[in-house]
């Protein structure tokens, strides 16, 4: 009798535990991206990061609706332990988190509002992304077939006043509604960006421009360049102005590579030796390049243009402070006509 009592009590205590299923609490799906110590760049092909990113993008694509409306947040945690101080570790962890989020914004169609970010000064050199997917509702049990009943024996006819049974219509299944589709951010991206060619600035030639992204594929831009230097009691001269409009077509899923058409016009005055050259230039050609994101709004634009330039100029010498014309020439050039490492700042 005592043994039966103990077994009954044990069954009462363990019964709820056996009744709980795995669907009652959803476990987060975690993705880990490794970073090189003392470096904040996100190397996608390195140490399994590429495969992990593809798994994460597939998860985002399958749950885009609930992520975009804020039902399911994307939890990002950045970690760094390779720096000398806690402040430096926290700053690098923040930069690493932003690198990963930039990839998800550009390739996954997310926005900054989709993320919840925390950064830490311990735990290694990595970034983790967690998405807690709520469990799917349990399917309704399928209706069980009703066994056939033997035909009852014929009853004698009842008087007309007797109530007749009324057949109830069978319940109809509810129509299945398809989930609404969500348009990717990259399919409708547009905006305005400022840009500056760092190669021009390195040669003391200030250069500024603007680019209008009409849609995710096409953009219009223009860069302007101006400089004027003289030295050695004005015996040496370097002056230039240029205007270069350009139209671009962006290619690929991430819209980073592009091809374009460039036109440029301007004037110059060079005197690096005894003979100076002053005139006009005109030309253009095909351009190509690649955009490398370095932050939420900043990116580097690597570009090269090939085409034709024509320069009409006069040669001169400076004698007693007076320019003396020495003739004129025309030069034509086929080859590289433009090169740039351009810093772009996306305004919106």
Coordinates of C-alpha atoms in Angstrom, one line a residue:
X1 CA 0.0 0.0 0.0
X2 CA 2.9 2.4 0.8
X3 CA 4.5 1.6 -2.5
X4 CA 1.3 2.5 -4.4
X5 CA 1.1 5.8 -2.5
X6 CA 4.6 6.8 -3.4
X7 CA 4.1 6.0 -7.1
X8 CA 0.9 8.1 -7.1
X9 CA 2.7 11.1 -5.6
X10 CA 5.6 10.8 -8.0
X11 CA 3.1 10.8 -10.9
X12 CA 1.5 14.0 -9.7
X13 CA 4.9 15.8 -9.4
X14 CA 6.3 14.7 -12.8
X15 CA 3.1 14.9 -14.8
X16 CA 3.3 18.6 -15.8
X17 CA 6.9 18.2 -16.9
X18 CA 6.0 15.4 -19.3
X19 CA 3.1 17.4 -20.7
X20 CA 5.3 20.4 -21.7
X21 CA 6.3 20.4 -25.4
X22 CA 9.2 22.1 -27.1
X23 CA 6.9 24.5 -29.0
X24 CA 5.8 26.2 -25.7
X25 CA 9.1 28.2 -25.5
X26 CA 10.9 29.2 -28.7
X27 CA 14.7 29.1 -28.6
X28 CA 16.6 31.9 -30.4
X29 CA 18.4 31.1 -33.7
X30 CA 22.0 32.4 -33.3
X31 CA 24.6 33.2 -35.9
X32 CA 28.2 34.0 -35.1
X33 CA 30.6 36.1 -37.2
X34 CA 34.3 36.0 -36.4
X35 CA 36.7 39.0 -36.6
X36 CA 40.4 39.3 -36.8
X37 CA 42.0 40.6 -33.6
X38 CA 42.9 44.3 -33.7
X39 CA 40.8 44.7 -36.9
X40 CA 37.2 45.9 -37.3
X41 CA 36.7 44.9 -41.0
X42 CA 34.0 42.2 -41.7
X43 CA 35.8 39.6 -43.8
X44 CA 32.9 37.6 -45.3
X45 CA 34.9 34.8 -46.9
X46 CA 37.0 34.2 -43.7
X47 CA 36.5 31.6 -41.0
X48 CA 33.0 30.4 -42.1
X49 CA 31.5 33.9 -42.1
X50 CA 30.1 33.5 -45.6
X51 CA 28.2 30.4 -44.9
X52 CA 26.9 31.9 -41.6
X53 CA 25.7 35.0 -43.5
X54 CA 23.9 33.0 -46.1
X55 CA 22.0 31.1 -43.4
X56 CA 21.1 34.4 -41.7
X57 CA 19.9 36.0 -44.9
X58 CA 17.7 32.9 -45.6
X59 CA 16.2 33.2 -42.1
X60 CA 15.5 36.9 -42.7
X61 CA 13.9 36.2 -46.1
X62 CA 11.6 33.6 -44.6
X63 CA 10.5 35.9 -41.7
X64 CA 10.7 39.4 -43.3
X65 CA 7.1 40.4 -42.5
X66 CA 7.3 39.9 -38.7
X67 CA 10.8 41.4 -38.6
X68 CA 9.9 44.5 -40.6
X69 CA 6.8 45.2 -38.4
X70 CA 8.8 44.9 -35.2
X71 CA 7.2 41.7 -33.9
X72 CA 10.5 39.8 -34.1
X73 CA 13.6 42.0 -33.3
X74 CA 17.1 41.2 -34.7
X75 CA 19.4 41.0 -31.6
X76 CA 23.0 42.1 -32.4
X77 CA 25.8 41.7 -29.8
X78 CA 29.3 42.9 -30.5
X79 CA 32.3 41.7 -28.6
X80 CA 36.0 42.8 -28.4
X81 CA 38.9 41.9 -26.1
X82 CA 41.9 42.7 -28.3
X83 CA 42.4 46.4 -27.3
X84 CA 44.3 48.0 -24.5
X85 CA 41.5 49.7 -22.6
X86 CA 37.8 49.0 -22.0
X87 CA 36.8 52.2 -24.0
X88 CA 38.8 51.0 -27.0
X89 CA 37.2 47.5 -26.8
X90 CA 33.7 49.0 -26.6
X91 CA 34.4 51.3 -29.6
X92 CA 35.7 48.5 -31.7
X93 CA 32.8 46.2 -30.7
X94 CA 30.3 48.9 -31.8
X95 CA 32.1 49.3 -35.2
X96 CA 32.0 45.5 -35.7
X97 CA 28.3 45.5 -35.0
X98 CA 27.7 48.2 -37.5
X99 CA 29.7 46.3 -40.2
X100 CA 27.4 43.3 -39.8
X101 CA 24.2 45.4 -39.7
X102 CA 25.3 47.2 -42.9
X103 CA 25.4 43.9 -44.7
X104 CA 21.9 43.0 -43.4
X105 CA 20.5 46.4 -44.5
X106 CA 22.1 46.2 -48.0
X107 CA 21.5 42.5 -48.7
X108 CA 18.6 41.6 -46.4
X109 CA 16.4 44.6 -47.0
X110 CA 16.2 45.6 -43.2
X111 CA 16.3 49.0 -41.6
X112 CA 18.0 50.3 -38.5
X113 CA 14.7 50.1 -36.6
X114 CA 14.8 46.3 -37.0
X115 CA 17.8 45.9 -34.7
X116 CA 18.4 45.8 -31.0
X117 CA 22.2 46.2 -30.4
X118 CA 24.4 45.6 -27.4
X119 CA 28.2 45.8 -27.2
X120 CA 30.5 44.2 -24.7
X121 CA 34.2 44.4 -23.7
X122 CA 34.5 40.6 -23.1
X123 CA 33.7 37.4 -24.8
X124 CA 36.2 37.4 -27.7
X125 CA 36.4 39.1 -31.1
X126 CA 33.0 38.3 -32.7
X127 CA 29.5 39.5 -33.4
X128 CA 26.4 37.4 -32.8
X129 CA 23.0 37.8 -34.3
X130 CA 19.9 36.2 -32.7
X131 CA 16.4 36.0 -34.1
X132 CA 13.7 34.6 -31.8
X133 CA 11.1 33.1 -34.1
X134 CA 7.8 32.5 -32.4
X135 CA 6.5 28.9 -32.6
X136 CA 4.0 28.2 -35.4
X137 CA 0.4 27.5 -34.2
X138 CA -0.5 23.9 -33.8
X139 CA -2.4 22.6 -36.8
X140 CA -6.1 21.8 -36.3
X141 CA -6.8 18.0 -36.1
X142 CA -8.2 16.6 -39.2
X143 CA -11.8 15.5 -39.1
X144 CA -12.3 11.8 -38.3
X145 CA -14.4 9.8 -40.8
X146 CA -17.8 8.9 -39.4
X147 CA -18.3 5.1 -39.4
X148 CA -21.2 4.0 -41.5
X149 CA -24.2 3.1 -39.5
X150 CA -26.5 0.3 -40.5
X151 CA -29.7 1.5 -42.1
X152 CA -32.4 1.6 -39.5
X153 CA -35.5 -0.4 -39.9
X154 CA -38.4 1.4 -41.6
X155 CA -40.6 3.0 -39.1
X156 CA -44.3 3.4 -39.6
X157 CA -45.4 6.8 -40.9
X158 CA -45.9 9.5 -38.3
X159 CA -48.8 11.9 -38.4
X160 CA -48.1 15.2 -40.2
X161 CA -48.1 17.1 -36.9
X162 CA -45.0 15.2 -35.8
X163 CA -41.8 17.3 -35.9
X164 CA -39.3 16.3 -38.5
X165 CA -35.5 16.4 -37.7
X166 CA -33.7 19.3 -39.5
X167 CA -30.3 18.5 -41.1
X168 CA -27.5 20.9 -40.0
X169 CA -25.1 22.0 -42.8
X170 CA -21.6 20.7 -42.5
X171 CA -19.0 23.4 -41.4
X172 CA -16.9 24.8 -44.2
X173 CA -13.1 25.3 -43.7
X174 CA -11.9 28.9 -43.5
X175 CA -10.2 30.2 -46.6
X176 CA -6.4 30.2 -46.5
X177 CA -5.0 33.7 -46.9
X178 CA -1.5 34.2 -48.4
X179 CA 1.0 36.3 -46.5
X180 CA 1.6 39.8 -48.0
X181 CA 4.8 40.2 -49.8
X182 CA 7.3 42.8 -48.6
X183 CA 9.2 44.9 -51.1
X184 CA 13.0 44.9 -50.5
X185 CA 14.7 48.2 -49.6
X186 CA 17.3 47.6 -52.4
X187 CA 14.4 47.4 -55.0
X188 CA 13.3 51.0 -54.2
X189 CA 16.5 52.6 -53.0
X190 CA 17.0 56.3 -53.9
X191 CA 18.7 59.3 -52.3
X192 CA 21.3 62.0 -52.5
X193 CA 25.0 61.7 -51.7
X194 CA 28.0 64.0 -51.5
X195 CA 31.3 62.8 -52.8
X196 CA 35.0 63.9 -52.8
X197 CA 37.7 62.3 -54.9
X198 CA 40.6 61.6 -52.4
X199 CA 43.1 61.2 -55.2
X200 CA 42.4 64.8 -56.3
X201 CA 42.7 66.1 -52.8
X202 CA 46.1 64.3 -52.4
X203 CA 47.4 66.3 -55.4
X204 CA 46.2 69.6 -53.8
X205 CA 43.3 69.7 -56.3
X206 CA 40.1 70.2 -54.3
X207 CA 37.3 68.1 -55.7
X208 CA 33.6 67.9 -54.7
X209 CA 30.5 66.4 -56.3
X210 CA 27.0 65.2 -55.8
X211 CA 25.2 62.0 -56.9
X212 CA 21.4 61.6 -57.2
X213 CA 20.3 57.9 -57.0
X214 CA 17.1 58.0 -59.1
X215 CA 16.3 54.4 -58.2
X216 CA 18.1 51.2 -57.2
X217 CA 19.7 50.9 -60.7
X218 CA 20.3 54.4 -62.2
X219 CA 22.0 57.5 -60.9
X220 CA 23.1 61.0 -62.1
X221 CA 26.2 62.7 -60.7
X222 CA 28.6 65.6 -61.3
X223 CA 32.0 66.5 -59.9
X224 CA 33.7 69.8 -60.0
X225 CA 37.5 70.5 -59.6
X226 CA 39.4 73.7 -59.1
X227 CA 42.8 74.7 -58.0
X228 CA 45.3 77.5 -58.6
X229 CA 48.9 77.5 -57.3
X230 CA 52.0 79.5 -58.2
X231 CA 55.5 79.6 -56.6
X232 CA 59.1 80.5 -57.3
X233 CA 58.1 84.2 -57.8
X234 CA 55.4 83.0 -60.2
X235 CA 57.9 81.3 -62.4
X236 CA 56.0 78.0 -61.7
X237 CA 52.3 77.6 -62.1
X238 CA 49.6 74.9 -61.5
X239 CA 46.0 75.8 -62.2
X240 CA 43.0 73.7 -63.3
X241 CA 39.3 73.6 -63.4
X242 CA 37.1 70.7 -64.6
X243 CA 33.4 69.8 -64.6
X244 CA 32.6 66.1 -65.1
X245 CA 28.9 64.9 -65.3
X246 CA 28.3 61.2 -65.2
X247 CA 25.4 58.7 -65.6
X248 CA 25.7 55.2 -63.9
X249 CA 24.0 51.9 -64.0
X250 CA 24.4 49.7 -60.9
X251 CA 24.5 45.9 -61.3
X252 CA 24.2 42.8 -59.2
X253 CA 22.0 41.9 -56.3
X254 CA 23.7 44.2 -53.8
X255 CA 24.0 47.1 -56.4
X256 CA 27.7 47.7 -55.7
X257 CA 29.3 47.4 -59.1
X258 CA 28.5 49.8 -61.9
X259 CA 29.1 51.0 -65.4
X260 CA 28.7 54.5 -66.6
X261 CA 29.2 57.3 -69.2
X262 CA 31.5 60.3 -68.3
X263 CA 31.9 63.7 -70.0
X264 CA 34.4 66.3 -68.9
X265 CA 35.4 69.8 -69.9
X266 CA 37.8 72.3 -68.4
X267 CA 40.8 74.5 -68.7
X268 CA 44.4 74.3 -67.4
X269 CA 47.6 76.3 -67.0
X270 CA 50.8 74.2 -66.3
X271 CA 54.3 75.6 -66.0
X272 CA 56.7 73.2 -64.4
X273 CA 59.7 74.2 -66.5
X274 CA 60.7 77.1 -68.6
X275 CA 57.8 76.6 -71.0
X276 CA 54.2 76.7 -69.8
X277 CA 51.1 75.4 -71.4
X278 CA 47.7 77.0 -71.1
X279 CA 44.5 75.8 -72.9
X280 CA 41.2 73.9 -72.8
X281 CA 40.4 70.2 -72.6
X282 CA 37.3 68.2 -73.7
X283 CA 36.6 64.5 -73.6
X284 CA 34.8 61.6 -72.0
X285 CA 34.5 57.8 -72.0
X286 CA 33.2 54.7 -70.2
X287 CA 33.6 54.4 -66.4
X288 CA 33.4 51.4 -64.1
X289 CA 33.8 50.9 -60.4
X290 CA 32.8 49.3 -57.1
X291 CA 31.2 50.6 -53.9
X292 CA 32.7 49.5 -50.6
X293 CA 30.5 50.4 -47.5
X294 CA 32.5 51.5 -44.5
X295 CA 29.5 52.6 -42.3
X296 CA 25.8 53.3 -42.2
X297 CA 26.2 56.4 -44.4
X298 CA 29.8 56.3 -45.6
X299 CA 31.3 54.3 -48.4
X300 CA 34.4 54.3 -50.7
X301 CA 33.9 54.4 -54.5
X302 CA 36.8 52.9 -56.5
X303 CA 36.4 54.0 -60.2
X304 CA 38.4 54.1 -63.5
X305 CA 37.4 55.8 -66.8
X306 CA 38.7 54.9 -70.2
X307 CA 38.1 57.1 -73.3
X308 CA 39.2 60.1 -75.3
X309 CA 40.6 63.6 -74.4
X310 CA 41.4 66.5 -76.6
X311 CA 43.6 69.4 -75.4
X312 CA 44.1 72.7 -77.4
X313 CA 46.8 74.9 -75.7
X314 CA 49.3 77.6 -76.2
X315 CA 52.9 77.4 -75.1
X316 CA 54.5 80.4 -73.5
X317 CA 57.6 81.6 -71.6
X318 CA 57.8 84.3 -68.9
X319 CA 60.4 87.0 -69.8
X320 CA 60.7 89.9 -67.3
X321 CA 57.4 89.1 -65.8
X322 CA 55.6 89.0 -69.2
X323 CA 54.1 85.9 -70.9
X324 CA 55.6 85.5 -74.4
X325 CA 53.7 83.2 -76.7
X326 CA 55.8 80.4 -78.2
X327 CA 53.2 78.7 -80.4
X328 CA 50.2 76.4 -80.1
X329 CA 49.5 72.7 -80.2
X330 CA 46.7 70.1 -80.1
X331 CA 47.0 66.9 -78.3
X332 CA 44.7 63.8 -78.5
X333 CA 44.7 61.0 -75.9
X334 CA 43.1 57.6 -75.9
X335 CA 43.3 55.7 -72.6
X336 CA 42.6 56.4 -68.9
X337 CA 40.8 59.7 -68.6
X338 CA 39.6 59.5 -65.0
X339 CA 40.5 57.7 -61.8
X340 CA 39.2 58.0 -58.3
X341 CA 39.0 56.7 -54.7
X342 CA 36.0 58.7 -53.8
X343 CA 34.5 59.1 -50.3
X344 CA 30.7 59.1 -50.5
X345 CA 28.4 60.4 -47.7
X346 CA 24.7 59.4 -48.2
X347 CA 22.6 62.3 -46.9
X348 CA 19.3 60.2 -47.0

